[in-house]
Amino acid sequence: MTTAVRPLIAGNWKMNGLAASLSEAKALAQALAEQPAATDVALCPPATLIAQMAWQLKGSVVAIGGQDCHDKQSGAFTGDIAAQMLADAGASLVILGHSERRAYHGETDAQVAAKVEAALRAGLKPIICVGETLAEREAGRTLVVIESQVKGSLPAPLQGAPFAVAYEPCWAIGTGLTPTLAQIEEVHVAIRRLISAQLGESGAVAPILYGGSVKPDNAGEILKVSEVGGALVGGASLKAADFLGIIRAL
Ligand code: PGA
């Protein structure tokens, strides 16, 4: 990690959490108020909890994010949420192009790029996810896949805007499997090279998060890997104690 990169540890609650789960977010914010973290921290709850969480964590260091947004500002798109609506509810970030969106909703790189532009227009900081499948890794295609996702999902307006990239190998998400530290480094270094070339200074300072089965007991070694500028955490972000264990590992 270069010194200019401000790390980010973001929790992705996915389709988990009811109003009662807000107590975990409050416990997290309180612990970070008592002992500040050495990193930016964000929670991305389901859309139903964004406004309440933003309200309850107002003034805390924990930023709130969405998990997806539509690329249009408004209109007849039943069930979708515009970037501006996330911002209006109190979000300052949004996860885009998560592999679960790509796999279960058929999102393409071009659609992810359009969503990134919508997020920027709404003043949200996008966390753009890329990652190979197990078949792609086994076929030796990891870097080719990552390069095409980075080129296709990160549009030119990111130049001059704050953003983060998350490298999440699909086969490591929710499986307890993680790549070796050398494999993580290889991809992160490649992403840094690509985004610096593509987006200049903003690409040089954007944190590149690792995601996929990050837990309190493996976070320390992963976060030390060159060009790993934080983590995108799924399952282990649901409980304040686990998420804090990861945050404190930095
Ligand atoms: P996981 O999910 O930490 O549960 O593996 C990570 C993610 O999908 O962002």
mmCIF file of N, CA and C and ligand atoms in Angstrom, residues 12 14 98 100 168 172-174 212-214 232-235, ligand 1:
data_model
loop_
_atom_site.group_PDB
_atom_site.id
_atom_site.type_symbol
_atom_site.label_atom_id
_atom_site.label_comp_id
_atom_site.label_asym_id
_atom_site.label_seq_id
_atom_site.Cartn_x
_atom_site.Cartn_y
_atom_site.Cartn_z
ATOM 1 N N ASN A 12 -20.322 -5.634 4.061
ATOM 2 C CA ASN A 12 -21.422 -5.838 3.119
ATOM 3 C C ASN A 12 -22.396 -6.821 3.768
ATOM 4 N N LYS A 14 -25.207 -7.725 2.702
ATOM 5 C CA LYS A 14 -25.984 -8.486 1.705
ATOM 6 C C LYS A 14 -27.464 -8.493 2.115
ATOM 7 N N HIS A 98 -20.923 -6.159 -7.674
ATOM 8 C CA HIS A 98 -20.597 -7.314 -6.826
ATOM 9 C C HIS A 98 -20.847 -8.588 -7.632
ATOM 10 N N GLU A 100 -22.226 -11.237 -6.923
ATOM 11 C CA GLU A 100 -23.590 -11.787 -6.799
ATOM 12 C C GLU A 100 -24.563 -11.030 -7.707
ATOM 13 N N GLU A 168 -12.490 -9.451 -5.456
ATOM 14 C CA GLU A 168 -13.170 -10.530 -4.751
ATOM 15 C C GLU A 168 -13.244 -11.760 -5.648
ATOM 16 N N ALA A 172 -13.981 -17.424 -3.475
ATOM 17 C CA ALA A 172 -13.575 -17.191 -2.075
ATOM 18 C C ALA A 172 -14.701 -16.562 -1.264
ATOM 19 N N ILE A 173 -15.789 -16.172 -1.943
ATOM 20 C CA ILE A 173 -16.868 -15.458 -1.251
ATOM 21 C C ILE A 173 -17.764 -16.440 -0.508
ATOM 22 N N GLY A 174 -17.797 -16.282 0.799
ATOM 23 C CA GLY A 174 -18.686 -17.094 1.635
ATOM 24 C C GLY A 174 -18.306 -18.569 1.711
ATOM 25 N N GLY A 212 -13.536 -11.663 0.312
ATOM 26 C CA GLY A 212 -13.732 -13.106 0.142
ATOM 27 C C GLY A 212 -13.213 -13.832 1.360
ATOM 28 N N SER A 213 -14.158 -14.181 2.271
ATOM 29 C CA SER A 213 -13.806 -14.937 3.481
ATOM 30 C C SER A 213 -12.759 -14.251 4.358
ATOM 31 N N VAL A 214 -12.835 -12.919 4.447
ATOM 32 C CA VAL A 214 -11.965 -12.214 5.397
ATOM 33 C C VAL A 214 -12.569 -12.381 6.785
ATOM 34 N N LEU A 232 -13.315 -5.797 1.881
ATOM 35 C CA LEU A 232 -14.774 -5.814 1.757
ATOM 36 C C LEU A 232 -15.204 -7.123 2.411
ATOM 37 N N VAL A 233 -15.978 -6.983 3.476
ATOM 38 C CA VAL A 233 -16.242 -8.118 4.366
ATOM 39 C C VAL A 233 -17.725 -8.446 4.355
ATOM 40 N N GLY A 234 -18.060 -9.689 4.068
ATOM 41 C CA GLY A 234 -19.462 -10.108 4.080
ATOM 42 C C GLY A 234 -19.857 -10.640 5.450
ATOM 43 N N GLY A 235 -19.883 -11.964 5.568
ATOM 44 C CA GLY A 235 -20.369 -12.634 6.777
ATOM 45 C C GLY A 235 -19.807 -12.082 8.074
HETATM 46 P P1 PGA B 1 -17.669 -12.984 2.616
HETATM 47 O O1 PGA B 1 -18.268 -12.038 1.472
HETATM 48 O O2 PGA B 1 -16.774 -12.143 3.481
HETATM 49 O O3 PGA B 1 -18.856 -13.503 3.350
HETATM 50 O O4 PGA B 1 -16.884 -14.062 1.915
HETATM 51 C C1 PGA B 1 -17.507 -11.011 0.893
HETATM 52 C C2 PGA B 1 -18.312 -10.256 -0.139
HETATM 53 O O5 PGA B 1 -19.036 -10.883 -0.916
HETATM 54 O O6 PGA B 1 -18.246 -9.008 -0.205
#
